[in-house]
Coordinates of N, CA and C in Angstrom, one line a residue:
M1 N 0.8 -1.2 0.0 CA 0.0 0.0 0.0 C 0.9 1.2 0.0
L2 N 0.6 2.1 -0.9 CA 1.4 3.3 -1.1 C 0.5 4.5 -0.8
I3 N 0.9 5.4 0.1 CA 0.1 6.6 0.4 C 0.9 7.8 0.1
D4 N 0.4 8.6 -0.8 CA 1.1 9.9 -1.1 C 0.1 11.0 -0.8
C5 N 0.4 11.7 0.3 CA -0.5 12.8 0.7 C -0.6 13.9 -0.3
R6 N 0.4 14.0 -1.2 CA 0.3 15.1 -2.2 C -0.9 14.8 -3.2
T7 N -1.3 13.5 -3.3 CA -2.3 13.2 -4.3 C -3.7 13.0 -3.6
C8 N -3.8 13.2 -2.3 CA -5.0 13.0 -1.6 C -6.0 14.2 -1.9
S9 N -7.2 13.9 -2.4 CA -8.1 14.9 -2.7 C -8.8 15.6 -1.5
I10 N -8.7 14.9 -0.3 CA -9.3 15.5 0.9 C -8.2 16.0 1.9
R11 N -7.0 16.2 1.4 CA -5.9 16.6 2.2 C -6.2 17.9 3.0
A12 N -6.8 18.9 2.4 CA -7.0 20.1 3.1 C -8.1 19.9 4.2
T13 N -9.0 19.1 4.0 CA -10.1 18.9 5.0 C -10.0 17.7 5.8
G14 N -9.3 16.7 5.4 CA -9.2 15.4 6.1 C -8.0 15.1 6.9
C15 N -7.0 15.9 6.9 CA -5.7 15.7 7.6 C -5.9 15.5 9.1
A16 N -6.8 16.3 9.6 CA -6.9 16.3 11.1 C -7.4 15.0 11.6
D17 N -8.1 14.2 10.8 CA -8.7 12.9 11.2 C -8.1 11.8 10.4
C18 N -6.8 12.0 10.0 CA -6.2 10.9 9.1 C -5.2 10.2 10.0
V19 N -5.1 8.9 9.8 CA -4.2 8.0 10.6 C -2.8 8.4 10.3
I20 N -2.4 8.8 9.0 CA -1.1 9.2 8.7 C -0.7 10.4 9.6
T21 N -1.5 11.4 9.7 CA -1.2 12.6 10.5 C -1.1 12.2 12.0
V22 N -2.0 11.3 12.4 CA -1.9 10.8 13.8 C -0.6 10.1 14.1
L23 N -0.2 9.2 13.2 CA 1.0 8.4 13.4 C 2.3 9.1 13.1
L24 N 2.3 9.8 12.0 CA 3.5 10.4 11.5 C 3.6 11.9 11.4
A25 N 2.5 12.5 11.7 CA 2.4 14.0 11.6 C 2.8 14.5 10.2
S26 N 2.2 13.9 9.2 CA 2.5 14.3 7.8 C 3.9 14.6 7.6
P27 N 4.8 13.6 7.5 CA 6.2 13.8 7.4 C 6.6 14.7 6.2
P28 N 7.3 15.8 6.5 CA 7.7 16.7 5.4 C 8.9 16.1 4.6
I29 N 9.0 16.5 3.4 CA 10.1 16.1 2.5 C 11.3 17.0 2.9
D30 N 12.5 16.4 3.0 CA 13.7 17.1 3.4 C 14.2 17.9 2.2
A31 N 14.4 19.2 2.4 CA 14.8 20.1 1.3 C 16.2 19.8 0.8
E32 N 17.1 19.2 1.7 CA 18.4 18.8 1.2 C 18.4 17.8 0.1
F33 N 17.5 16.9 0.1 CA 17.4 15.8 -0.9 C 16.5 16.1 -2.0
E34 N 15.4 16.9 -1.8 CA 14.4 17.2 -2.8 C 14.1 18.7 -2.7
P35 N 15.0 19.6 -3.2 CA 14.8 21.0 -3.0 C 13.5 21.5 -3.7
D36 N 13.1 20.9 -4.8 CA 11.8 21.4 -5.5 C 10.6 21.0 -4.7
L37 N 10.7 20.0 -3.8 CA 9.5 19.5 -3.1 C 9.6 19.9 -1.6
A38 N 10.5 20.8 -1.2 CA 10.7 21.2 0.2 C 9.4 21.6 0.8
G39 N 9.1 21.1 1.9 CA 7.8 21.5 2.6 C 6.6 20.6 2.2
S40 N 6.8 19.8 1.2 CA 5.7 18.9 0.8 C 5.7 17.7 1.8
V41 N 4.8 16.8 1.5 CA 4.6 15.7 2.4 C 5.2 14.4 1.7
A42 N 5.9 13.6 2.4 CA 6.5 12.4 1.8 C 5.5 11.4 1.5
V43 N 5.9 10.4 0.7 CA 5.1 9.2 0.4 C 5.3 8.2 1.5
V44 N 4.2 7.6 2.0 CA 4.3 6.6 3.0 C 3.9 5.3 2.4
E45 N 4.7 4.2 2.7 CA 4.3 2.9 2.1 C 4.1 1.9 3.3
F46 N 3.0 1.2 3.3 CA 2.7 0.2 4.2 C 2.8 -1.2 3.5
D47 N 3.4 -2.2 4.2 CA 3.4 -3.5 3.6 C 2.1 -4.2 4.1
P48 N 1.7 -5.3 3.6 CA 0.4 -6.0 4.0 C 0.3 -6.2 5.5
Q49 N 1.3 -6.5 6.2 CA 1.2 -6.7 7.6 C 0.9 -5.4 8.4
E50 N 1.6 -4.3 7.9 CA 1.3 -3.0 8.5 C -0.1 -2.6 8.2
H51 N -0.5 -2.8 7.0 CA -1.9 -2.4 6.6 C -2.9 -3.2 7.5
S52 N -2.7 -4.5 7.7 CA -3.5 -5.3 8.6 C -3.5 -4.8 10.0
A53 N -2.4 -4.4 10.5 CA -2.3 -3.8 11.9 C -3.1 -2.5 12.0
L54 N -2.9 -1.7 11.0 CA -3.7 -0.4 11.0 C -5.2 -0.7 10.9
A55 N -5.6 -1.7 10.2 CA -7.0 -2.0 10.1 C -7.5 -2.5 11.4
A56 N -6.7 -3.3 12.1 CA -7.1 -3.8 13.4 C -7.2 -2.7 14.4
L57 N -6.3 -1.7 14.4 CA -6.3 -0.6 15.3 C -7.5 0.3 15.0
A58 N -7.8 0.5 13.7 CA -9.0 1.3 13.4 C -10.3 0.6 13.7
D59 N -10.3 -0.7 13.5 CA -11.5 -1.4 13.8 C -11.8 -1.4 15.4
G60 N -10.7 -1.3 16.1 CA -10.9 -1.3 17.6 C -11.1 0.2 18.1
G61 N -11.1 1.1 17.2 CA -11.4 2.5 17.6 C -10.2 3.2 18.2
L62 N -9.0 2.6 18.1 CA -7.8 3.2 18.7 C -7.2 4.3 17.9
I63 N -7.3 4.3 16.5 CA -6.8 5.3 15.6 C -7.9 5.6 14.6
P64 N -7.9 6.8 14.0 CA -8.8 7.0 12.9 C -8.6 6.1 11.7
P65 N -9.6 5.8 10.9 CA -9.4 5.0 9.7 C -8.6 5.8 8.7
L66 N -7.9 5.0 7.8 CA -7.2 5.6 6.7 C -8.3 6.1 5.7
R67 N -8.2 7.4 5.2 CA -9.2 7.9 4.4 C -8.6 8.5 3.1
M68 N -7.5 7.9 2.6 CA -6.8 8.3 1.4 C -7.8 8.4 0.2
S69 N -7.9 9.5 -0.5 CA -8.7 9.6 -1.6 C -8.0 10.4 -2.7
R70 N -7.9 9.8 -3.9 CA -7.1 10.5 -5.0 C -8.1 11.3 -5.9
D71 N -7.6 12.3 -6.5 CA -8.3 13.1 -7.5 C -8.5 12.2 -8.7
E72 N -9.6 12.3 -9.4 CA -9.8 11.7 -10.7 C -9.0 12.3 -11.8
E73 N -8.6 13.6 -11.6 CA -7.9 14.3 -12.7 C -6.5 13.7 -12.9
D74 N -5.9 13.1 -11.9 CA -4.5 12.6 -12.0 C -4.4 11.3 -12.7
G75 N -5.5 10.8 -13.3 CA -5.5 9.6 -14.1 C -5.6 8.3 -13.3
L76 N -5.7 8.4 -12.0 CA -5.8 7.3 -11.1 C -7.2 7.1 -10.6
A77 N -7.7 5.9 -10.6 CA -9.0 5.7 -10.1 C -9.0 5.8 -8.6
S78 N -10.1 6.4 -8.0 CA -10.2 6.4 -6.6 C -10.3 5.0 -6.0
P79 N -9.7 4.8 -4.9 CA -9.8 3.4 -4.3 C -11.2 3.1 -3.9
E80 N -11.6 1.8 -4.1 CA -12.9 1.4 -3.7 C -12.9 1.1 -2.2
P81 N -14.0 1.3 -1.5 CA -14.0 1.0 -0.1 C -13.7 -0.4 0.3
D82 N -13.0 -0.6 1.3 CA -12.7 -2.0 1.8 C -13.8 -2.4 2.7
V83 N -14.2 -3.7 2.6 CA -15.2 -4.2 3.5 C -14.4 -4.9 4.7
S84 N -14.1 -4.1 5.7 CA -13.3 -4.6 6.8 C -14.3 -5.4 7.7
R85 N -13.6 -6.1 8.7 CA -14.4 -6.8 9.7 C -15.5 -6.0 10.3
R86 N -15.2 -4.8 10.7 CA -16.2 -3.9 11.4 C -17.2 -3.5 10.4
A87 N -16.8 -3.1 9.2 CA -17.8 -2.7 8.2 C -18.7 -3.8 7.8
A88 N -18.2 -5.0 7.8 CA -19.1 -6.2 7.5 C -20.1 -6.4 8.6
R89 N -19.8 -5.9 9.8 CA -20.8 -6.0 10.9 C -21.7 -4.8 11.0
G90 N -21.5 -3.8 10.0 CA -22.4 -2.7 10.0 C -21.8 -1.4 10.4
N91 N -20.6 -1.4 10.9 CA -19.9 -0.2 11.3 C -18.9 0.2 10.2
R92 N -18.9 1.4 9.7 CA -18.1 1.8 8.6 C -16.8 2.4 9.0
Q93 N -16.1 2.0 10.1 CA -14.9 2.6 10.5 C -13.6 1.9 10.1
G94 N -13.7 0.9 9.2 CA -12.5 0.2 8.7 C -11.8 1.0 7.7
L95 N -10.6 0.5 7.3 CA -9.8 1.2 6.3 C -10.6 1.3 5.0
N96 N -10.4 2.4 4.3 CA -11.1 2.6 3.1 C -10.4 2.1 1.9
V97 N -9.2 1.6 2.0 CA -8.4 1.2 0.9 C -8.0 -0.3 1.1
A98 N -8.4 -1.2 0.3 CA -8.0 -2.6 0.4 C -6.7 -2.8 -0.3
P99 N -5.8 -3.5 0.4 CA -4.4 -3.7 -0.2 C -4.5 -4.3 -1.6
A100 N -5.4 -5.2 -1.9 CA -5.5 -5.8 -3.2 C -5.9 -4.8 -4.3
R101 N -6.5 -3.7 -3.9 CA -7.0 -2.8 -4.9 C -6.1 -1.6 -5.1
C102 N -5.0 -1.5 -4.3 CA -4.1 -0.4 -4.4 C -3.1 -0.7 -5.4
R103 N -2.6 0.3 -6.0 CA -1.4 0.1 -7.0 C -0.4 1.3 -6.8
R104 N 0.8 1.0 -7.1 CA 1.8 1.9 -6.9 C 1.7 3.1 -7.9
V105 N 2.1 4.2 -7.4 CA 2.0 5.4 -8.2 C 3.5 5.7 -8.6
G106 N 3.7 6.0 -9.9 CA 5.0 6.4 -10.3 C 5.6 5.4 -11.2

């Protein structure tokens, strides 16, 4: 799972309740290595085990769910909602992006 906050269509309004902001405080890009992108947000990548752990924490109400949403204009389809364990029971607080439906950007 690859999360690039620069491509999130709800970044301006959704950061306050985003698991990436909670866990990593929207990590800035280091100006020394990427001067053109200084002050931007880095790309965060989760492997399947980390994604599963985040889903379990979100399902338990310990962290906010991942709400990554991409703009349609960038040529990438918006991720389809994941049917997590909690969502399957009628509560929609699971992660919104299923690992099988994510694809790498770039």
